[in-house]
Amino acid sequence: FENTIFAAITFNFGPRAFTCRHLDFANLSWGWCSITALGSFDPDFGGHLILWDLGLVIRFPPGSTVFIPSAIIQHSNVPIRSHETRSSFTQYTAGGLFRWVRNGFKTNEDFENGVLVAEKALRAAEAETRWEDGMDMFSTIDEL
């Protein structure tokens, strides 16, 4: 899609699409994932979004969109009834794309084969705290 901020999309055409509790490990850990529910179902009886780590069950009717950091918040959704339909449309960006750019548009292996030991050590040290740097981009309750 033109002008989207996301590098990838997934359509799940159903006919009764739902997911079990999971994390999207390949997504950028501090990146957002857009989830849109589609179909013809009664959101009072199914299709709810569950954010396990937050202890939330959210009514998620057709046409609704939510943004979550899907690599760090366990999520799933409730199945719908047998005579209903549900599809989903998700947008996200894989962490590997950011790594590719950080490596000068090279794989990790190609990058590491072309750098000095000191640069490898520096990169290893950065990797230890990269997730914390990403988490620092989120607001805290006290900051809001």
PDB file of C-alpha atoms in Angstrom:
ATOM      1  CA  PHE A   1       0.000   0.000   0.000  1.00  0.00           C
ATOM      2  CA  GLU A   2       1.249   3.452  -0.813  1.00  0.00           C
ATOM      3  CA  ASN A   3       2.240   5.647   2.127  1.00  0.00           C
ATOM      4  CA  THR A   4       1.904   2.932   4.760  1.00  0.00           C
ATOM      5  CA  ILE A   5       4.288   2.933   7.684  1.00  0.00           C
ATOM      6  CA  PHE A   6       4.392  -0.872   7.726  1.00  0.00           C
ATOM      7  CA  ALA A   7       6.614  -3.100   5.594  1.00  0.00           C
ATOM      8  CA  ALA A   8       4.343  -6.164   5.583  1.00  0.00           C
ATOM      9  CA  ILE A   9       0.714  -7.220   5.687  1.00  0.00           C
ATOM     10  CA  THR A  10      -1.092 -10.495   6.265  1.00  0.00           C
ATOM     11  CA  PHE A  11      -4.658 -11.332   5.299  1.00  0.00           C
ATOM     12  CA  ASN A  12      -6.256 -14.231   7.140  1.00  0.00           C
ATOM     13  CA  PHE A  13      -9.336 -15.017   5.081  1.00  0.00           C
ATOM     14  CA  GLY A  14     -10.912 -17.355   7.592  1.00  0.00           C
ATOM     15  CA  PRO A  15     -13.705 -18.316   7.222  1.00  0.00           C
ATOM     16  CA  ARG A  16     -13.575 -18.238  11.049  1.00  0.00           C
ATOM     17  CA  ALA A  17     -10.116 -16.823  11.676  1.00  0.00           C
ATOM     18  CA  PHE A  18      -8.820 -16.877  15.228  1.00  0.00           C
ATOM     19  CA  THR A  19      -5.448 -17.227  16.925  1.00  0.00           C
ATOM     20  CA  CYS A  20      -4.199 -18.995  20.006  1.00  0.00           C
ATOM     21  CA  ARG A  21      -2.154 -17.147  22.626  1.00  0.00           C
ATOM     22  CA  HIS A  22       1.129 -16.059  21.008  1.00  0.00           C
ATOM     23  CA  LEU A  23       3.834 -13.447  20.499  1.00  0.00           C
ATOM     24  CA  ASP A  24       4.970 -12.307  17.061  1.00  0.00           C
ATOM     25  CA  PHE A  25       8.672 -12.940  17.662  1.00  0.00           C
ATOM     26  CA  ALA A  26       9.817 -11.839  14.197  1.00  0.00           C
ATOM     27  CA  ASN A  27       8.238  -8.383  14.507  1.00  0.00           C
ATOM     28  CA  LEU A  28      10.281  -5.437  15.716  1.00  0.00           C
ATOM     29  CA  SER A  29      10.060  -5.859  19.474  1.00  0.00           C
ATOM     30  CA  TRP A  30       9.073  -2.266  20.182  1.00  0.00           C
ATOM     31  CA  GLY A  31       7.181  -1.795  16.913  1.00  0.00           C
ATOM     32  CA  TRP A  32       3.456  -1.533  16.473  1.00  0.00           C
ATOM     33  CA  CYS A  33       1.242  -4.087  14.783  1.00  0.00           C
ATOM     34  CA  SER A  34      -2.123  -3.053  13.378  1.00  0.00           C
ATOM     35  CA  ILE A  35      -4.881  -5.675  13.633  1.00  0.00           C
ATOM     36  CA  THR A  36      -8.229  -5.192  11.871  1.00  0.00           C
ATOM     37  CA  ALA A  37     -11.183  -7.533  12.382  1.00  0.00           C
ATOM     38  CA  LEU A  38     -13.352  -8.192   9.334  1.00  0.00           C
ATOM     39  CA  GLY A  39     -16.383 -10.359   8.687  1.00  0.00           C
ATOM     40  CA  SER A  40     -19.928 -10.903   9.816  1.00  0.00           C
ATOM     41  CA  PHE A  41     -20.091 -11.952  13.460  1.00  0.00           C
ATOM     42  CA  ASP A  42     -21.688 -10.839  16.700  1.00  0.00           C
ATOM     43  CA  PRO A  43     -18.871  -9.348  18.829  1.00  0.00           C
ATOM     44  CA  ASP A  44     -20.864 -10.032  21.987  1.00  0.00           C
ATOM     45  CA  PHE A  45     -20.444 -13.780  21.422  1.00  0.00           C
ATOM     46  CA  GLY A  46     -16.926 -14.043  19.941  1.00  0.00           C
ATOM     47  CA  GLY A  47     -14.017 -12.389  18.195  1.00  0.00           C
ATOM     48  CA  HIS A  48     -12.824 -10.691  21.399  1.00  0.00           C
ATOM     49  CA  LEU A  49      -9.169  -9.664  21.517  1.00  0.00           C
ATOM     50  CA  ILE A  50      -7.288 -10.968  24.558  1.00  0.00           C
ATOM     51  CA  LEU A  51      -4.157  -9.157  25.765  1.00  0.00           C
ATOM     52  CA  TRP A  52      -2.878 -11.746  28.222  1.00  0.00           C
ATOM     53  CA  ASP A  53      -0.066  -9.757  29.846  1.00  0.00           C
ATOM     54  CA  LEU A  54      -2.442  -6.884  30.568  1.00  0.00           C
ATOM     55  CA  GLY A  55      -5.289  -9.097  31.764  1.00  0.00           C
ATOM     56  CA  LEU A  56      -7.666  -7.586  29.202  1.00  0.00           C
ATOM     57  CA  VAL A  57     -10.454  -9.109  27.126  1.00  0.00           C
ATOM     58  CA  ILE A  58     -11.593  -6.502  24.608  1.00  0.00           C
ATOM     59  CA  ARG A  59     -14.800  -6.534  22.567  1.00  0.00           C
ATOM     60  CA  PHE A  60     -13.494  -6.347  18.996  1.00  0.00           C
ATOM     61  CA  PRO A  61     -16.313  -5.927  16.452  1.00  0.00           C
ATOM     62  CA  PRO A  62     -15.940  -6.209  12.659  1.00  0.00           C
ATOM     63  CA  GLY A  63     -14.274  -3.112  11.221  1.00  0.00           C
ATOM     64  CA  SER A  64     -12.343  -2.370  14.418  1.00  0.00           C
ATOM     65  CA  THR A  65      -8.597  -1.758  14.366  1.00  0.00           C
ATOM     66  CA  VAL A  66      -6.181  -1.905  17.275  1.00  0.00           C
ATOM     67  CA  PHE A  67      -2.448  -1.185  17.484  1.00  0.00           C
ATOM     68  CA  ILE A  68      -0.359  -3.344  19.822  1.00  0.00           C
ATOM     69  CA  PRO A  69       3.344  -4.155  20.198  1.00  0.00           C
ATOM     70  CA  SER A  70       2.638  -7.754  19.162  1.00  0.00           C
ATOM     71  CA  ALA A  71       6.176  -9.013  19.771  1.00  0.00           C
ATOM     72  CA  ILE A  72       6.018  -8.219  23.498  1.00  0.00           C
ATOM     73  CA  ILE A  73       2.347  -8.561  24.480  1.00  0.00           C
ATOM     74  CA  GLN A  74       0.863 -12.054  24.348  1.00  0.00           C
ATOM     75  CA  HIS A  75      -2.385 -11.916  22.426  1.00  0.00           C
ATOM     76  CA  SER A  76      -5.115 -14.063  20.920  1.00  0.00           C
ATOM     77  CA  ASN A  77      -8.752 -13.829  19.992  1.00  0.00           C
ATOM     78  CA  VAL A  78     -11.881 -15.748  20.885  1.00  0.00           C
ATOM     79  CA  PRO A  79     -13.428 -18.031  18.221  1.00  0.00           C
ATOM     80  CA  ILE A  80     -16.751 -16.981  16.730  1.00  0.00           C
ATOM     81  CA  ARG A  81     -19.891 -19.084  16.317  1.00  0.00           C
ATOM     82  CA  SER A  82     -20.040 -21.721  13.561  1.00  0.00           C
ATOM     83  CA  HIS A  83     -22.504 -19.847  11.329  1.00  0.00           C
ATOM     84  CA  GLU A  84     -20.464 -16.596  11.402  1.00  0.00           C
ATOM     85  CA  THR A  85     -17.425 -15.436   9.428  1.00  0.00           C
ATOM     86  CA  ARG A  86     -14.317 -13.608  10.604  1.00  0.00           C
ATOM     87  CA  SER A  87     -11.197 -12.549   8.718  1.00  0.00           C
ATOM     88  CA  SER A  88      -8.316 -10.401   9.839  1.00  0.00           C
ATOM     89  CA  PHE A  89      -5.916  -7.947   8.267  1.00  0.00           C
ATOM     90  CA  THR A  90      -2.630  -7.265  10.064  1.00  0.00           C
ATOM     91  CA  GLN A  91       0.139  -4.787   9.282  1.00  0.00           C
ATOM     92  CA  TYR A  92       3.605  -4.982  10.844  1.00  0.00           C
ATOM     93  CA  THR A  93       7.350  -4.696  10.255  1.00  0.00           C
ATOM     94  CA  ALA A  94       9.857  -7.447  10.870  1.00  0.00           C
ATOM     95  CA  GLY A  95      12.781  -6.695  13.159  1.00  0.00           C
ATOM     96  CA  GLY A  96      15.085  -8.194  10.541  1.00  0.00           C
ATOM     97  CA  LEU A  97      14.525  -5.196   8.265  1.00  0.00           C
ATOM     98  CA  PHE A  98      15.873  -2.847  10.919  1.00  0.00           C
ATOM     99  CA  ARG A  99      18.827  -5.184  11.450  1.00  0.00           C
ATOM    100  CA  TRP A 100      19.474  -5.214   7.678  1.00  0.00           C
ATOM    101  CA  VAL A 101      19.623  -1.405   7.589  1.00  0.00           C
ATOM    102  CA  ARG A 102      21.769  -1.257  10.761  1.00  0.00           C
ATOM    103  CA  ASN A 103      24.186  -3.695   9.096  1.00  0.00           C
ATOM    104  CA  GLY A 104      24.630  -1.437   6.077  1.00  0.00           C
ATOM    105  CA  PHE A 105      22.153  -3.502   4.006  1.00  0.00           C
ATOM    106  CA  LYS A 106      23.878  -6.784   4.756  1.00  0.00           C
ATOM    107  CA  THR A 107      22.917  -9.956   6.573  1.00  0.00           C
ATOM    108  CA  ASN A 108      24.368 -10.452  10.049  1.00  0.00           C
ATOM    109  CA  GLU A 109      26.764 -13.039   8.636  1.00  0.00           C
ATOM    110  CA  ASP A 110      28.023 -10.781   5.830  1.00  0.00           C
ATOM    111  CA  PHE A 111      28.336  -7.833   8.192  1.00  0.00           C
ATOM    112  CA  GLU A 112      30.312  -9.797  10.789  1.00  0.00           C
ATOM    113  CA  ASN A 113      32.648 -11.212   8.147  1.00  0.00           C
ATOM    114  CA  GLY A 114      33.647  -7.688   7.133  1.00  0.00           C
ATOM    115  CA  VAL A 115      34.299  -5.953  10.454  1.00  0.00           C
ATOM    116  CA  LEU A 116      37.028  -5.873  13.057  1.00  0.00           C
ATOM    117  CA  VAL A 117      36.791  -7.726  16.362  1.00  0.00           C
ATOM    118  CA  ALA A 118      36.330  -4.406  18.200  1.00  0.00           C
ATOM    119  CA  GLU A 119      33.280  -3.562  16.069  1.00  0.00           C
ATOM    120  CA  LYS A 120      31.817  -7.014  16.756  1.00  0.00           C
ATOM    121  CA  ALA A 121      32.292  -6.460  20.499  1.00  0.00           C
ATOM    122  CA  LEU A 122      30.647  -3.027  20.299  1.00  0.00           C
ATOM    123  CA  ARG A 123      27.678  -4.493  18.403  1.00  0.00           C
ATOM    124  CA  ALA A 124      27.331  -7.306  20.950  1.00  0.00           C
ATOM    125  CA  ALA A 125      27.256  -4.774  23.796  1.00  0.00           C
ATOM    126  CA  GLU A 126      24.628  -2.692  21.974  1.00  0.00           C
ATOM    127  CA  ALA A 127      22.510  -5.797  21.395  1.00  0.00           C
ATOM    128  CA  GLU A 128      22.350  -6.436  25.147  1.00  0.00           C
ATOM    129  CA  THR A 129      20.468  -3.187  25.753  1.00  0.00           C
ATOM    130  CA  ARG A 130      18.713  -2.616  22.405  1.00  0.00           C
ATOM    131  CA  TRP A 131      15.402  -3.943  23.701  1.00  0.00           C
ATOM    132  CA  GLU A 132      15.609  -1.553  26.672  1.00  0.00           C
ATOM    133  CA  ASP A 133      16.238   1.351  24.300  1.00  0.00           C
ATOM    134  CA  GLY A 134      13.147   0.302  22.376  1.00  0.00           C
ATOM    135  CA  MET A 135      11.039   0.019  25.521  1.00  0.00           C
ATOM    136  CA  ASP A 136      12.140   3.514  26.547  1.00  0.00           C
ATOM    137  CA  MET A 137      10.257   4.808  23.486  1.00  0.00           C
ATOM    138  CA  PHE A 138       6.940   3.887  25.142  1.00  0.00           C
ATOM    139  CA  SER A 139       5.261   6.279  27.561  1.00  0.00           C
ATOM    140  CA  THR A 140       4.804   5.337  31.190  1.00  0.00           C
ATOM    141  CA  ILE A 141       1.713   6.126  33.263  1.00  0.00           C
ATOM    142  CA  ASP A 142       3.691   8.794  35.138  1.00  0.00           C
ATOM    143  CA  GLU A 143       4.624  10.499  31.870  1.00  0.00           C
ATOM    144  CA  LEU A 144       1.052  10.732  30.601  1.00  0.00           C
TER     145      LEU A 144
END
